[in-house]
C-alpha cells in the first residue's frame, strides 16, 4: 500500500491524503484523495488477539471528529493546490 502524503488525526478519527500523478493531454498533474477512518481497540477477542483495528463506519459520537479532520484535510489540499500555477 502506498504511503500517505499527509495524515491528520482528531481523537480516534484520521484522514490520510494520498497523492497520485496522472497524465492527460494537458500534461502531468497530481490528484489528491482522502481516506477517512476510525480506529478502535477490539477487546472482544481473546487476550492474545486483542488489537487496534480500523473502520470506515462512524457513529453519532464520531461525526464531530470526522467533520473536523476532514475540514483540516480540505484546507491542507486547498493550500497546496492554490500554490500551483499553470
Coordinates of C-alpha atoms in Angstrom, one line a residue:
X1 CA 0.0 0.0 0.0
X2 CA 1.2 3.5 -0.8
X3 CA 2.3 5.8 1.9
X4 CA 0.1 8.8 2.5
X5 CA 1.4 12.2 1.6
X6 CA 0.0 13.6 4.8
X7 CA -2.2 12.4 7.7
X8 CA -4.3 14.3 10.2
X9 CA -5.9 12.9 13.4
X10 CA -8.5 14.2 15.7
X11 CA -9.3 11.7 18.5
X12 CA -9.7 8.3 17.0
X13 CA -10.6 9.6 13.5
X14 CA -7.9 10.1 10.9
X15 CA -7.8 11.5 7.4
X16 CA -5.0 10.3 5.1
X17 CA -4.2 12.2 2.0
X18 CA -2.8 10.2 -1.0
X19 CA -1.3 12.0 -4.0
X20 CA -1.4 10.3 -7.4
X21 CA 0.2 11.7 -10.5
X22 CA -1.9 11.3 -13.7
X23 CA -1.0 12.0 -17.3
X24 CA -3.5 13.8 -19.5
X25 CA -3.4 15.7 -22.8
X26 CA -2.6 18.8 -20.7
X27 CA 0.4 17.1 -19.1
X28 CA 1.1 15.6 -15.7
X29 CA -0.9 16.6 -12.7
X30 CA -1.4 15.5 -9.2
X31 CA -4.8 14.3 -7.9
X32 CA -5.3 14.0 -4.2
X33 CA -7.7 11.7 -2.5
X34 CA -8.7 11.5 1.2
X35 CA -9.2 8.2 3.1
X36 CA -11.2 8.6 6.3
X37 CA -11.0 6.0 9.1
X38 CA -11.8 5.4 12.7
X39 CA -9.5 3.4 15.0
X40 CA -10.8 1.3 17.8
X41 CA -9.5 -1.3 20.2
X42 CA -11.0 -4.7 19.7
X43 CA -11.3 -6.2 23.2
X44 CA -13.8 -8.8 22.3
X45 CA -11.2 -11.3 21.2
X46 CA -9.0 -13.4 23.4
X47 CA -6.1 -11.7 25.2
X48 CA -3.6 -12.8 22.6
X49 CA -5.8 -11.4 19.8
X50 CA -6.7 -8.0 21.2
X51 CA -5.6 -5.3 18.9
X52 CA -6.3 -1.9 17.2
X53 CA -8.5 -2.1 14.2
X54 CA -9.8 0.4 11.6
X55 CA -13.3 1.0 10.3
X56 CA -14.9 3.3 7.8
X57 CA -18.1 3.3 9.8
X58 CA -18.9 6.2 12.1
X59 CA -21.4 6.6 15.0
X60 CA -23.0 9.8 16.0
X61 CA -20.3 10.5 18.6
X62 CA -17.6 10.1 15.9
X63 CA -19.1 12.6 13.5
X64 CA -17.7 15.8 15.1
X65 CA -14.2 14.4 14.9
X66 CA -14.8 13.2 11.3
X67 CA -16.0 16.7 10.3
X68 CA -13.1 18.4 12.0
X69 CA -10.4 16.2 10.5
X70 CA -12.0 16.4 7.0
X71 CA -12.0 20.2 7.3
X72 CA -8.3 20.2 8.2
X73 CA -7.6 17.9 5.2
X74 CA -9.6 20.1 2.9
X75 CA -7.7 23.2 4.0
X76 CA -4.4 21.4 3.5
X77 CA -5.2 20.3 0.0
X78 CA -6.6 23.7 -0.9
X79 CA -3.4 25.4 0.3
X80 CA -1.3 23.1 -1.9
X81 CA -3.5 23.4 -5.0
X82 CA -3.8 27.2 -4.6
X83 CA 0.0 27.4 -4.9
X84 CA 0.1 25.6 -8.2
X85 CA 0.4 27.8 -11.3
X86 CA -0.3 26.5 -14.9

